[in-house]
Amino acid sequence: AMVDLWSQREMALMRSGVEERRAVEAQLLTDPATHSVDDEGYIWRQTLEDLEIHFVGRPLAPEERSRARVSIRPNRLQVAVSGETLFDDELWGPVRPDESTWTLQQDGVLQVELQKVPLEPEELNNWPRCGRSEPHKLQKEYDERLARREARQRKREEALEKAKAERLKALNESSSDEEGRAPSEPDIGAEASA
């Protein structure tokens, strides 16, 4: 019975590595989040096959709808409304312009749906950014995590400095108490110089 428990534990450990590897691979292939780009006025989300961009920062009034201009090329997207550029960037990866579309939603939000050209290996179809000039989709999370880590480090350093100052203060107080009393042992250095 002991051997069976040991072998079951070993098999579980061996499988966990495979399961972890599969989880990482699945994460590389899926991206369920909606990403926003600060101060750009659009959000985007993707699957391995397509990419949707919603221009939520600039809803179109009914009279502007006819002035929307969208140009979808294999590696570039341009979106403008009444001469105002909403997006003009090289895309992260190639798309199929003839299978890509754009629409205006009821609320005036312009939506562009791009069909990706499938790449191998499959994880290349999970884009890190929509346009090449925008920050990585996880940059904000990375910056926030880094700021939290730096704040924790500063807090630790401040606590260490405070503890060090308290120790020095305690040592100074104890040495000043000893100076007020008569020395219990003769000072060897004083005898040598005399």
Short mmCIF file of C-alpha atoms in Angstrom, two decimals:
data_model
loop_
_atom_site.label_atom_id
_atom_site.label_comp_id
_atom_site.label_asym_id
_atom_site.label_seq_id
_atom_site.Cartn_x
_atom_site.Cartn_y
_atom_site.Cartn_z
CA ALA A 1 0.00 0.00 0.00
CA MET A 2 2.93 2.34 0.73
CA VAL A 3 4.37 1.85 -2.76
CA ASP A 4 1.02 2.65 -4.33
CA LEU A 5 0.77 5.92 -2.39
CA TRP A 6 4.31 6.85 -3.39
CA SER A 7 3.73 6.06 -7.07
CA GLN A 8 0.42 7.95 -7.04
CA ARG A 9 2.18 10.97 -5.55
CA GLU A 10 4.97 10.75 -8.13
CA MET A 11 2.47 10.47 -10.98
CA ALA A 12 0.59 13.49 -9.62
CA LEU A 13 3.83 15.48 -9.51
CA MET A 14 4.76 14.44 -13.05
CA ARG A 15 1.28 15.31 -14.34
CA SER A 16 1.30 18.70 -12.63
CA GLY A 17 4.20 19.79 -14.82
CA VAL A 18 2.30 18.78 -17.92
CA GLU A 19 -0.86 20.46 -16.66
CA GLU A 20 1.04 23.66 -15.86
CA ARG A 21 2.62 23.59 -19.32
CA ARG A 22 -0.82 23.10 -20.89
CA ALA A 23 -2.20 26.00 -18.85
CA VAL A 24 0.60 28.28 -20.06
CA GLU A 25 0.05 27.15 -23.65
CA ALA A 26 -3.69 27.78 -23.32
CA GLN A 27 -2.98 31.24 -21.94
CA LEU A 28 -0.80 32.00 -24.96
CA LEU A 29 -3.67 31.00 -27.23
CA THR A 30 -6.50 32.84 -25.48
CA ASP A 31 -7.03 36.45 -24.57
CA PRO A 32 -10.51 36.96 -23.11
CA ALA A 33 -9.78 40.50 -21.87
CA THR A 34 -10.85 43.77 -23.40
CA HIS A 35 -7.86 46.09 -23.64
CA SER A 36 -7.97 49.86 -23.52
CA VAL A 37 -5.27 52.21 -24.67
CA ASP A 38 -4.98 55.27 -22.44
CA ASP A 39 -6.02 58.54 -24.06
CA GLU A 40 -6.62 56.92 -27.46
CA GLY A 41 -10.38 56.57 -27.20
CA TYR A 42 -10.71 52.94 -28.25
CA ILE A 43 -10.86 49.50 -26.73
CA TRP A 44 -10.06 46.19 -28.41
CA ARG A 45 -10.45 42.48 -27.87
CA GLN A 46 -9.39 39.49 -29.88
CA THR A 47 -9.68 35.82 -30.60
CA LEU A 48 -7.16 33.81 -32.57
CA GLU A 49 -9.15 34.55 -35.74
CA ASP A 50 -10.27 38.16 -35.39
CA LEU A 51 -9.82 41.49 -33.68
CA GLU A 52 -12.57 43.97 -32.74
CA ILE A 53 -11.88 47.64 -32.14
CA HIS A 54 -14.57 49.87 -30.60
CA PHE A 55 -14.04 53.63 -30.78
CA VAL A 56 -15.87 54.42 -27.54
CA GLY A 57 -14.08 57.71 -26.92
CA ARG A 58 -15.66 59.34 -29.96
CA PRO A 59 -19.29 58.31 -30.50
CA LEU A 60 -20.66 59.68 -33.76
CA ALA A 61 -23.64 61.99 -33.90
CA PRO A 62 -26.29 60.99 -36.50
CA GLU A 63 -25.15 63.73 -38.89
CA GLU A 64 -21.49 62.55 -38.68
CA ARG A 65 -22.16 58.94 -39.62
CA SER A 66 -21.78 59.59 -43.33
CA ARG A 67 -18.39 61.26 -42.72
CA ALA A 68 -16.73 58.17 -41.22
CA ARG A 69 -13.80 56.91 -43.30
CA VAL A 70 -12.24 53.51 -42.64
CA SER A 71 -9.36 52.11 -44.66
CA ILE A 72 -8.43 48.49 -43.97
CA ARG A 73 -5.24 47.28 -45.62
CA PRO A 74 -3.31 44.05 -45.00
CA ASN A 75 -0.96 45.66 -42.45
CA ARG A 76 -2.52 49.05 -41.70
CA LEU A 77 -5.75 50.52 -40.37
CA GLN A 78 -6.88 54.12 -40.76
CA VAL A 79 -10.05 55.48 -39.16
CA ALA A 80 -11.16 59.11 -39.43
CA VAL A 81 -14.38 61.01 -38.77
CA SER A 82 -14.94 64.50 -40.20
CA GLY A 83 -11.19 64.85 -40.79
CA GLU A 84 -10.30 63.82 -37.20
CA THR A 85 -8.00 60.79 -37.13
CA LEU A 86 -9.08 58.18 -34.59
CA PHE A 87 -6.59 55.48 -35.61
CA ASP A 88 -3.74 55.46 -38.10
CA ASP A 89 -1.20 52.78 -37.37
CA GLU A 90 0.51 49.70 -38.72
CA LEU A 91 -1.24 46.63 -37.32
CA TRP A 92 0.63 44.10 -35.20
CA GLY A 93 -0.01 41.36 -37.73
CA PRO A 94 -1.53 40.90 -41.16
CA VAL A 95 -5.30 40.95 -41.70
CA ARG A 96 -7.61 40.05 -44.58
CA PRO A 97 -9.13 43.35 -45.79
CA ASP A 98 -11.75 41.66 -47.99
CA GLU A 99 -13.10 39.71 -44.98
CA SER A 100 -12.88 42.62 -42.51
CA THR A 101 -15.76 45.03 -41.87
CA TRP A 102 -16.77 48.12 -39.98
CA THR A 103 -20.15 49.18 -38.65
CA LEU A 104 -21.80 51.93 -36.67
CA GLN A 105 -23.64 50.72 -33.60
CA GLN A 106 -26.94 52.18 -32.37
CA ASP A 107 -25.13 54.29 -29.76
CA GLY A 108 -22.90 55.87 -32.41
CA VAL A 109 -19.81 53.82 -31.56
CA LEU A 110 -17.78 52.86 -34.62
CA GLN A 111 -16.74 49.19 -34.56
CA VAL A 112 -14.06 47.68 -36.81
CA GLU A 113 -13.75 43.90 -37.07
CA LEU A 114 -10.51 42.66 -38.60
CA GLN A 115 -10.02 39.07 -39.76
CA LYS A 116 -6.48 37.96 -38.93
CA VAL A 117 -4.30 36.02 -41.34
CA PRO A 118 -3.59 32.74 -39.45
CA LEU A 119 0.04 32.36 -38.42
CA GLU A 120 2.04 29.39 -37.18
CA PRO A 121 2.72 28.65 -34.39
CA GLU A 122 -0.79 29.44 -33.22
CA GLU A 123 0.26 31.68 -30.31
CA LEU A 124 1.43 34.29 -32.84
CA ASN A 125 -2.28 34.96 -33.44
CA ASN A 126 -2.59 36.34 -29.90
CA TRP A 127 -1.45 39.90 -30.53
CA PRO A 128 0.34 41.81 -27.73
CA ARG A 129 -1.00 45.11 -29.10
CA CYS A 130 -3.42 46.27 -31.76
CA GLY A 131 -1.25 48.88 -33.47
CA ARG A 132 2.54 48.71 -33.49
CA SER A 133 2.97 52.13 -31.87
CA GLU A 134 0.76 51.47 -28.84
CA PRO A 135 2.05 50.01 -25.56
CA HIS A 136 1.91 46.28 -24.84
CA LYS A 137 -1.55 45.17 -23.71
CA LEU A 138 -0.16 44.19 -20.29
CA GLN A 139 2.08 47.26 -19.83
CA LYS A 140 -0.35 49.02 -17.48
CA GLU A 141 -0.61 45.92 -15.28
CA TYR A 142 3.19 45.56 -15.32
CA ASP A 143 3.66 49.22 -14.35
CA GLU A 144 1.10 48.91 -11.53
CA ARG A 145 2.77 45.73 -10.24
CA LEU A 146 6.18 47.42 -10.42
CA ALA A 147 4.88 50.48 -8.53
CA ARG A 148 3.42 48.23 -5.80
CA ARG A 149 6.70 46.31 -5.55
CA GLU A 150 8.69 49.55 -5.29
CA ALA A 151 6.27 50.89 -2.63
CA ARG A 152 6.71 47.67 -0.61
CA GLN A 153 10.50 47.96 -0.98
CA ARG A 154 10.44 51.60 0.19
CA LYS A 155 8.26 50.63 3.14
CA ARG A 156 10.70 47.83 4.08
CA GLU A 157 13.67 50.19 3.78
CA GLU A 158 11.90 52.82 5.92
CA ALA A 159 11.11 50.18 8.57
CA LEU A 160 14.76 49.03 8.54
CA GLU A 161 15.98 52.63 8.86
CA LYS A 162 13.54 53.25 11.71
CA ALA A 163 14.67 50.06 13.48
CA LYS A 164 18.32 51.04 12.94
CA ALA A 165 17.69 54.53 14.34
CA GLU A 166 15.93 53.05 17.37
CA ARG A 167 18.85 50.65 17.98
CA LEU A 168 21.35 53.51 17.74
CA LYS A 169 19.25 55.60 20.09
CA ALA A 170 19.05 52.70 22.56
CA LEU A 171 22.84 52.17 22.31
CA ASN A 172 23.49 55.88 22.82
CA GLU A 173 21.20 55.95 25.84
CA SER A 174 22.86 52.90 27.37
CA SER A 175 26.36 54.28 26.73
CA SER A 176 25.41 57.66 28.25
CA ASP A 177 24.07 55.80 31.31
CA GLU A 178 27.41 53.97 31.59
CA GLU A 179 29.37 57.24 31.28
CA GLY A 180 27.57 58.60 34.32
CA ARG A 181 28.70 55.64 36.46
CA ALA A 182 32.24 54.89 37.62
CA PRO A 183 33.92 52.32 35.39
CA SER A 184 33.94 48.88 36.97
CA GLU A 185 37.18 47.84 35.28
CA PRO A 186 40.28 49.96 34.80
CA ASP A 187 40.76 51.40 31.32
CA ILE A 188 43.78 49.57 29.85
CA GLY A 189 44.48 52.30 27.32
CA ALA A 190 44.61 54.93 30.06
CA GLU A 191 47.12 52.89 32.12
CA ALA A 192 49.40 52.37 29.12
CA SER A 193 49.59 56.06 28.35
CA ALA A 194 50.28 57.00 32.00
#
